[in-house]
């Protein structure tokens, strides 16, 4: 039977990147200069950088939050292909260190994750007891869309690419199979019963035009976490008329809808959206 290596729950800090950070793509910290009642960690998607979340970060900051948008290992660098080198331990180390940093800046801390960033956000909510109070996942990549990777071959491919036993490949979006497999290894490490101690609210958002993620997993995993934690749950499907596919956050994708959608996401996070 194929088995992936187990992932540690205390991964330690990620190693330094081998390339310089590209201008405008480094970590963002939006601070009010003191500890606030609320702080939030925003985790960008695979192949993106903190710039992807500028609009949402500014919206949270305007509502009084201290906001941290860290740059993931291998992302936002002068080498545009460096994202293909990411590993699951480095990703978990980066996410854990970022949560520790932002938790010091708020009485209540939550996490927002986009696509593959949602994999890390959910891992933090499930395995950092009492730290994460709120979780919002946008187009979460818990599993590839069945039209991209048939269910019957998901696990073998995840293990073989995750352990680098197969030569790397890229799909039409430029995603490295080996890199995506690292995120899917993290999903496979989720506990069968989420502890999620202290999580009070969970929300997930999906576009009906998304052909990158498995829509069933996108809602099922957040729902399972919410049930385990006894948290409130909001599952939101965006209007098809917006014409959005997988990327439901980048400013150039949202266009004139950006202000309304960023406000919607904040309200879903706070459980005030009606």
mmCIF file of C-alpha atoms in Angstrom:
data_model
loop_
_atom_site.group_PDB
_atom_site.id
_atom_site.type_symbol
_atom_site.label_atom_id
_atom_site.label_comp_id
_atom_site.label_asym_id
_atom_site.label_seq_id
_atom_site.Cartn_x
_atom_site.Cartn_y
_atom_site.Cartn_z
ATOM 1 C CA UNK A 1 0.000 0.000 0.000
ATOM 2 C CA UNK A 2 1.258 3.484 -0.859
ATOM 3 C CA UNK A 3 1.795 5.669 2.177
ATOM 4 C CA UNK A 4 2.945 9.245 2.454
ATOM 5 C CA UNK A 5 5.375 10.280 5.182
ATOM 6 C CA UNK A 6 3.674 11.500 8.359
ATOM 7 C CA UNK A 7 3.664 15.234 8.990
ATOM 8 C CA UNK A 8 4.739 16.642 12.324
ATOM 9 C CA UNK A 9 2.365 18.886 14.231
ATOM 10 C CA UNK A 10 5.353 21.012 15.322
ATOM 11 C CA UNK A 11 7.088 21.510 11.940
ATOM 12 C CA UNK A 12 9.459 24.238 13.033
ATOM 13 C CA UNK A 13 10.346 27.334 10.979
ATOM 14 C CA UNK A 14 10.562 27.052 7.186
ATOM 15 C CA UNK A 15 14.005 27.234 5.553
ATOM 16 C CA UNK A 16 14.994 30.523 3.865
ATOM 17 C CA UNK A 17 14.111 30.992 0.215
ATOM 18 C CA UNK A 18 16.872 30.628 -2.355
ATOM 19 C CA UNK A 19 15.769 33.702 -4.352
ATOM 20 C CA UNK A 20 14.995 37.338 -3.597
ATOM 21 C CA UNK A 21 11.454 38.568 -3.059
ATOM 22 C CA UNK A 22 9.980 40.359 -6.056
ATOM 23 C CA UNK A 23 9.005 44.002 -5.546
ATOM 24 C CA UNK A 24 5.515 44.378 -4.114
ATOM 25 C CA UNK A 25 5.088 40.727 -3.155
ATOM 26 C CA UNK A 26 6.448 40.501 0.384
ATOM 27 C CA UNK A 27 4.599 40.005 3.680
ATOM 28 C CA UNK A 28 2.118 42.685 4.757
ATOM 29 C CA UNK A 29 1.412 43.685 8.356
ATOM 30 C CA UNK A 30 -1.394 46.188 8.815
ATOM 31 C CA UNK A 31 -1.104 47.241 12.447
ATOM 32 C CA UNK A 32 -2.919 49.813 14.550
ATOM 33 C CA UNK A 33 0.196 50.076 16.703
ATOM 34 C CA UNK A 34 -1.167 48.155 19.673
ATOM 35 C CA UNK A 35 -2.913 44.909 20.560
ATOM 36 C CA UNK A 36 -6.524 45.068 19.389
ATOM 37 C CA UNK A 37 -9.705 43.174 20.316
ATOM 38 C CA UNK A 38 -9.470 41.348 16.966
ATOM 39 C CA UNK A 39 -6.649 40.201 14.705
ATOM 40 C CA UNK A 40 -6.740 38.097 11.551
ATOM 41 C CA UNK A 41 -4.282 36.051 9.514
ATOM 42 C CA UNK A 42 -4.787 35.986 5.728
ATOM 43 C CA UNK A 43 -3.145 33.161 3.745
ATOM 44 C CA UNK A 44 -2.835 33.633 -0.016
ATOM 45 C CA UNK A 45 -3.281 30.986 -2.684
ATOM 46 C CA UNK A 46 -0.789 28.794 -4.484
ATOM 47 C CA UNK A 47 1.344 30.635 -7.114
ATOM 48 C CA UNK A 48 0.158 33.964 -5.652
ATOM 49 C CA UNK A 49 1.608 36.309 -3.013
ATOM 50 C CA UNK A 50 0.281 38.597 -0.273
ATOM 51 C CA UNK A 51 -0.626 41.116 -2.999
ATOM 52 C CA UNK A 52 -3.572 38.849 -3.864
ATOM 53 C CA UNK A 53 -5.239 39.829 -0.578
ATOM 54 C CA UNK A 54 -4.569 43.573 -0.480
ATOM 55 C CA UNK A 55 -8.222 44.546 -0.879
ATOM 56 C CA UNK A 56 -9.476 42.153 1.778
ATOM 57 C CA UNK A 57 -6.661 43.081 4.171
ATOM 58 C CA UNK A 58 -7.541 46.761 3.882
ATOM 59 C CA UNK A 59 -11.205 45.988 4.549
ATOM 60 C CA UNK A 60 -10.384 44.096 7.748
ATOM 61 C CA UNK A 61 -7.971 46.830 8.848
ATOM 62 C CA UNK A 62 -10.624 49.506 8.352
ATOM 63 C CA UNK A 63 -12.868 47.565 10.727
ATOM 64 C CA UNK A 64 -10.268 47.707 13.485
ATOM 65 C CA UNK A 65 -8.384 44.455 12.990
ATOM 66 C CA UNK A 66 -4.647 44.009 13.093
ATOM 67 C CA UNK A 67 -3.935 42.061 9.898
ATOM 68 C CA UNK A 68 -1.035 39.848 8.844
ATOM 69 C CA UNK A 69 -0.649 38.577 5.258
ATOM 70 C CA UNK A 70 2.537 36.472 5.197
ATOM 71 C CA UNK A 71 4.335 35.360 2.053
ATOM 72 C CA UNK A 72 4.401 31.588 1.639
ATOM 73 C CA UNK A 73 7.722 29.776 1.011
ATOM 74 C CA UNK A 74 8.677 29.741 -2.660
ATOM 75 C CA UNK A 75 6.102 32.411 -3.545
ATOM 76 C CA UNK A 76 6.430 36.016 -4.672
ATOM 77 C CA UNK A 77 10.079 35.554 -5.650
ATOM 78 C CA UNK A 78 12.164 36.803 -8.562
ATOM 79 C CA UNK A 79 12.212 33.202 -9.817
ATOM 80 C CA UNK A 80 8.591 32.732 -10.951
ATOM 81 C CA UNK A 81 8.928 28.930 -10.851
ATOM 82 C CA UNK A 82 10.160 28.708 -7.258
ATOM 83 C CA UNK A 83 6.668 27.786 -6.011
ATOM 84 C CA UNK A 84 7.205 24.296 -7.457
ATOM 85 C CA UNK A 85 9.793 23.601 -4.734
ATOM 86 C CA UNK A 86 7.489 23.993 -1.712
ATOM 87 C CA UNK A 87 7.240 21.183 0.816
ATOM 88 C CA UNK A 88 4.499 20.334 3.276
ATOM 89 C CA UNK A 89 6.712 20.809 6.373
ATOM 90 C CA UNK A 90 7.868 24.248 5.162
ATOM 91 C CA UNK A 91 4.276 25.303 4.503
ATOM 92 C CA UNK A 92 3.139 24.193 7.953
ATOM 93 C CA UNK A 93 6.105 25.907 9.568
ATOM 94 C CA UNK A 94 5.307 29.164 7.783
ATOM 95 C CA UNK A 95 1.626 29.035 8.728
ATOM 96 C CA UNK A 96 2.333 28.172 12.356
ATOM 97 C CA UNK A 97 4.885 30.973 12.763
ATOM 98 C CA UNK A 98 2.478 33.467 11.179
ATOM 99 C CA UNK A 99 -0.347 32.443 13.520
ATOM 100 C CA UNK A 100 1.912 32.839 16.549
ATOM 101 C CA UNK A 101 2.805 36.332 15.363
ATOM 102 C CA UNK A 102 -0.728 37.589 14.705
ATOM 103 C CA UNK A 103 -2.175 35.971 17.848
ATOM 104 C CA UNK A 104 -0.028 38.349 19.899
ATOM 105 C CA UNK A 105 -1.793 41.298 18.256
ATOM 106 C CA UNK A 106 -5.417 40.458 19.049
ATOM 107 C CA UNK A 107 -7.610 39.282 21.907
ATOM 108 C CA UNK A 108 -9.511 37.155 19.376
ATOM 109 C CA UNK A 109 -7.686 35.713 16.359
ATOM 110 C CA UNK A 110 -9.024 34.113 13.212
ATOM 111 C CA UNK A 111 -7.712 32.849 9.896
ATOM 112 C CA UNK A 112 -8.784 33.359 6.278
ATOM 113 C CA UNK A 113 -7.350 31.091 3.580
ATOM 114 C CA UNK A 114 -7.650 31.209 -0.201
ATOM 115 C CA UNK A 115 -7.478 28.029 -2.314
ATOM 116 C CA UNK A 116 -4.359 26.161 -1.149
ATOM 117 C CA UNK A 117 -4.018 28.748 1.620
ATOM 118 C CA UNK A 118 -7.349 27.434 2.908
ATOM 119 C CA UNK A 119 -5.679 24.038 3.436
ATOM 120 C CA UNK A 120 -3.229 25.680 5.842
ATOM 121 C CA UNK A 121 -5.918 27.812 7.492
ATOM 122 C CA UNK A 122 -8.005 24.718 8.219
ATOM 123 C CA UNK A 123 -4.958 22.875 9.591
ATOM 124 C CA UNK A 124 -4.349 25.778 11.984
ATOM 125 C CA UNK A 125 -7.975 25.873 13.109
ATOM 126 C CA UNK A 126 -8.019 22.129 13.714
ATOM 127 C CA UNK A 127 -4.644 21.664 15.365
ATOM 128 C CA UNK A 128 -3.947 24.877 17.288
ATOM 129 C CA UNK A 129 -6.405 24.429 20.185
ATOM 130 C CA UNK A 130 -7.801 27.625 21.622
ATOM 131 C CA UNK A 131 -5.922 29.952 19.264
ATOM 132 C CA UNK A 132 -8.139 30.193 16.165
ATOM 133 C CA UNK A 133 -11.657 31.461 16.926
ATOM 134 C CA UNK A 134 -12.919 32.074 13.389
ATOM 135 C CA UNK A 135 -12.181 30.451 10.032
ATOM 136 C CA UNK A 136 -13.090 31.556 6.513
ATOM 137 C CA UNK A 137 -12.026 29.537 3.473
ATOM 138 C CA UNK A 138 -12.404 30.884 -0.065
ATOM 139 C CA UNK A 139 -12.436 28.342 -2.939
ATOM 140 C CA UNK A 140 -10.627 25.808 -0.712
ATOM 141 C CA UNK A 141 -8.409 23.297 -2.501
ATOM 142 C CA UNK A 142 -9.095 20.298 -0.263
ATOM 143 C CA UNK A 143 -9.248 18.065 -3.345
ATOM 144 C CA UNK A 144 -8.961 18.658 -7.098
ATOM 145 C CA UNK A 145 -12.101 18.900 -9.182
ATOM 146 C CA UNK A 146 -13.185 15.465 -10.498
ATOM 147 C CA UNK A 147 -12.858 16.835 -14.012
ATOM 148 C CA UNK A 148 -9.170 17.506 -13.354
ATOM 149 C CA UNK A 149 -8.167 14.368 -11.431
ATOM 150 C CA UNK A 150 -10.531 11.373 -11.214
ATOM 151 C CA UNK A 151 -11.196 10.248 -7.639
ATOM 152 C CA UNK A 152 -9.817 6.759 -8.327
ATOM 153 C CA UNK A 153 -6.273 8.036 -8.937
ATOM 154 C CA UNK A 154 -6.122 10.919 -6.465
ATOM 155 C CA UNK A 155 -4.381 9.102 -3.636
ATOM 156 C CA UNK A 156 -1.743 7.287 -5.740
ATOM 157 C CA UNK A 157 -0.857 10.501 -7.575
ATOM 158 C CA UNK A 158 -0.795 12.493 -4.345
ATOM 159 C CA UNK A 159 1.648 10.062 -2.771
ATOM 160 C CA UNK A 160 3.873 9.589 -5.828
ATOM 161 C CA UNK A 161 4.134 13.295 -6.613
ATOM 162 C CA UNK A 162 4.217 14.235 -2.940
ATOM 163 C CA UNK A 163 7.242 12.032 -2.365
ATOM 164 C CA UNK A 164 8.781 13.192 -5.674
ATOM 165 C CA UNK A 165 8.774 9.659 -7.055
ATOM 166 C CA UNK A 166 7.436 10.935 -10.399
ATOM 167 C CA UNK A 167 8.912 13.691 -12.614
ATOM 168 C CA UNK A 168 7.091 16.958 -12.097
ATOM 169 C CA UNK A 169 4.362 18.131 -14.485
ATOM 170 C CA UNK A 170 2.365 21.352 -14.873
ATOM 171 C CA UNK A 171 -1.337 21.705 -15.608
ATOM 172 C CA UNK A 172 -2.965 24.410 -17.726
ATOM 173 C CA UNK A 173 -2.915 26.847 -14.770
ATOM 174 C CA UNK A 174 0.843 26.374 -14.318
ATOM 175 C CA UNK A 175 0.361 24.348 -11.139
ATOM 176 C CA UNK A 176 3.206 21.983 -10.301
ATOM 177 C CA UNK A 177 1.906 18.480 -9.561
ATOM 178 C CA UNK A 178 4.593 18.028 -6.923
ATOM 179 C CA UNK A 179 3.729 21.300 -5.211
ATOM 180 C CA UNK A 180 -0.031 20.726 -5.195
ATOM 181 C CA UNK A 181 0.609 17.263 -3.775
ATOM 182 C CA UNK A 182 2.267 18.916 -0.758
ATOM 183 C CA UNK A 183 -0.962 20.712 0.088
ATOM 184 C CA UNK A 184 -2.962 17.523 -0.447
ATOM 185 C CA UNK A 185 -0.600 15.698 1.917
ATOM 186 C CA UNK A 186 -1.613 18.235 4.550
ATOM 187 C CA UNK A 187 -5.306 17.571 3.866
ATOM 188 C CA UNK A 188 -4.623 13.833 4.242
ATOM 189 C CA UNK A 189 -3.078 14.567 7.659
ATOM 190 C CA UNK A 190 -6.268 16.166 9.009
ATOM 191 C CA UNK A 191 -7.627 14.149 11.949
ATOM 192 C CA UNK A 192 -10.672 11.965 11.325
ATOM 193 C CA UNK A 193 -12.382 13.891 14.123
ATOM 194 C CA UNK A 194 -11.447 17.562 14.229
ATOM 195 C CA UNK A 195 -10.621 18.747 17.748
ATOM 196 C CA UNK A 196 -10.914 22.437 16.735
ATOM 197 C CA UNK A 197 -11.158 23.503 20.381
ATOM 198 C CA UNK A 198 -12.269 27.103 20.691
ATOM 199 C CA UNK A 199 -13.412 27.635 17.086
ATOM 200 C CA UNK A 200 -16.658 29.583 17.256
ATOM 201 C CA UNK A 201 -17.509 30.220 13.618
ATOM 202 C CA UNK A 202 -16.650 28.622 10.267
ATOM 203 C CA UNK A 203 -17.512 29.899 6.785
ATOM 204 C CA UNK A 204 -16.733 28.668 3.279
ATOM 205 C CA UNK A 205 -17.271 30.341 -0.103
ATOM 206 C CA UNK A 206 -17.319 28.774 -3.551
ATOM 207 C CA UNK A 207 -18.017 29.982 -7.076
ATOM 208 C CA UNK A 208 -20.285 27.792 -9.243
ATOM 209 C CA UNK A 209 -17.828 28.344 -12.107
ATOM 210 C CA UNK A 210 -14.886 26.811 -10.221
ATOM 211 C CA UNK A 211 -13.449 23.834 -12.109
ATOM 212 C CA UNK A 212 -10.262 23.631 -10.020
ATOM 213 C CA UNK A 213 -11.537 22.394 -6.648
ATOM 214 C CA UNK A 214 -13.855 19.558 -5.674
ATOM 215 C CA UNK A 215 -17.061 21.388 -4.669
ATOM 216 C CA UNK A 216 -18.212 18.617 -2.327
ATOM 217 C CA UNK A 217 -14.974 18.629 -0.327
ATOM 218 C CA UNK A 218 -14.966 22.457 -0.335
ATOM 219 C CA UNK A 219 -18.088 22.472 1.832
ATOM 220 C CA UNK A 220 -17.914 19.065 3.551
ATOM 221 C CA UNK A 221 -14.627 19.641 5.387
ATOM 222 C CA UNK A 222 -15.588 23.044 6.885
ATOM 223 C CA UNK A 223 -18.960 21.581 7.894
ATOM 224 C CA UNK A 224 -17.243 18.653 9.622
ATOM 225 C CA UNK A 225 -14.906 20.996 11.486
ATOM 226 C CA UNK A 226 -17.811 23.190 12.594
ATOM 227 C CA UNK A 227 -19.751 20.182 13.894
ATOM 228 C CA UNK A 228 -16.742 18.959 15.877
ATOM 229 C CA UNK A 229 -16.199 22.383 17.418
ATOM 230 C CA UNK A 230 -19.862 23.163 18.017
ATOM 231 C CA UNK A 231 -19.324 26.291 15.906
ATOM 232 C CA UNK A 232 -21.746 28.216 13.738
ATOM 233 C CA UNK A 233 -21.432 27.526 9.994
ATOM 234 C CA UNK A 234 -22.032 29.541 6.818
ATOM 235 C CA UNK A 235 -21.704 27.948 3.366
ATOM 236 C CA UNK A 236 -21.957 30.532 0.608
ATOM 237 C CA UNK A 237 -22.136 30.075 -3.164
ATOM 238 C CA UNK A 238 -21.472 33.231 -5.169
ATOM 239 C CA UNK A 239 -23.948 34.278 -7.876
ATOM 240 C CA UNK A 240 -23.177 32.642 -11.225
ATOM 241 C CA UNK A 241 -23.801 35.992 -12.908
ATOM 242 C CA UNK A 242 -20.507 37.314 -11.524
ATOM 243 C CA UNK A 243 -18.724 35.076 -14.018
ATOM 244 C CA UNK A 244 -16.011 34.080 -11.545
ATOM 245 C CA UNK A 245 -14.100 30.799 -11.713
ATOM 246 C CA UNK A 246 -11.513 29.648 -9.146
ATOM 247 C CA UNK A 247 -9.938 32.994 -8.248
ATOM 248 C CA UNK A 248 -12.624 34.825 -6.274
ATOM 249 C CA UNK A 249 -10.367 37.323 -4.490
ATOM 250 C CA UNK A 250 -7.717 38.890 -6.758
ATOM 251 C CA UNK A 251 -8.571 42.485 -7.657
ATOM 252 C CA UNK A 252 -8.020 41.994 -11.391
ATOM 253 C CA UNK A 253 -10.508 39.098 -11.338
ATOM 254 C CA UNK A 254 -13.164 40.853 -9.265
ATOM 255 C CA UNK A 255 -13.035 44.126 -11.193
ATOM 256 C CA UNK A 256 -15.886 46.448 -10.171
ATOM 257 C CA UNK A 257 -17.303 43.764 -7.857
ATOM 258 C CA UNK A 258 -14.251 43.920 -5.550
ATOM 259 C CA UNK A 259 -15.667 46.297 -2.879
ATOM 260 C CA UNK A 260 -18.935 44.409 -2.541
ATOM 261 C CA UNK A 261 -17.305 40.972 -2.484
ATOM 262 C CA UNK A 262 -14.582 41.932 -0.007
ATOM 263 C CA UNK A 263 -17.276 43.307 2.290
ATOM 264 C CA UNK A 264 -19.259 40.089 1.837
ATOM 265 C CA UNK A 265 -16.234 38.015 2.825
ATOM 266 C CA UNK A 266 -15.617 40.050 5.980
ATOM 267 C CA UNK A 267 -19.278 39.734 6.963
ATOM 268 C CA UNK A 268 -19.209 35.975 6.342
ATOM 269 C CA UNK A 269 -16.139 35.772 8.563
ATOM 270 C CA UNK A 270 -17.914 37.753 11.292
ATOM 271 C CA UNK A 271 -21.221 35.913 10.725
ATOM 272 C CA UNK A 272 -23.072 39.158 10.060
ATOM 273 C CA UNK A 273 -23.793 38.612 6.343
ATOM 274 C CA UNK A 274 -27.485 38.618 5.493
#
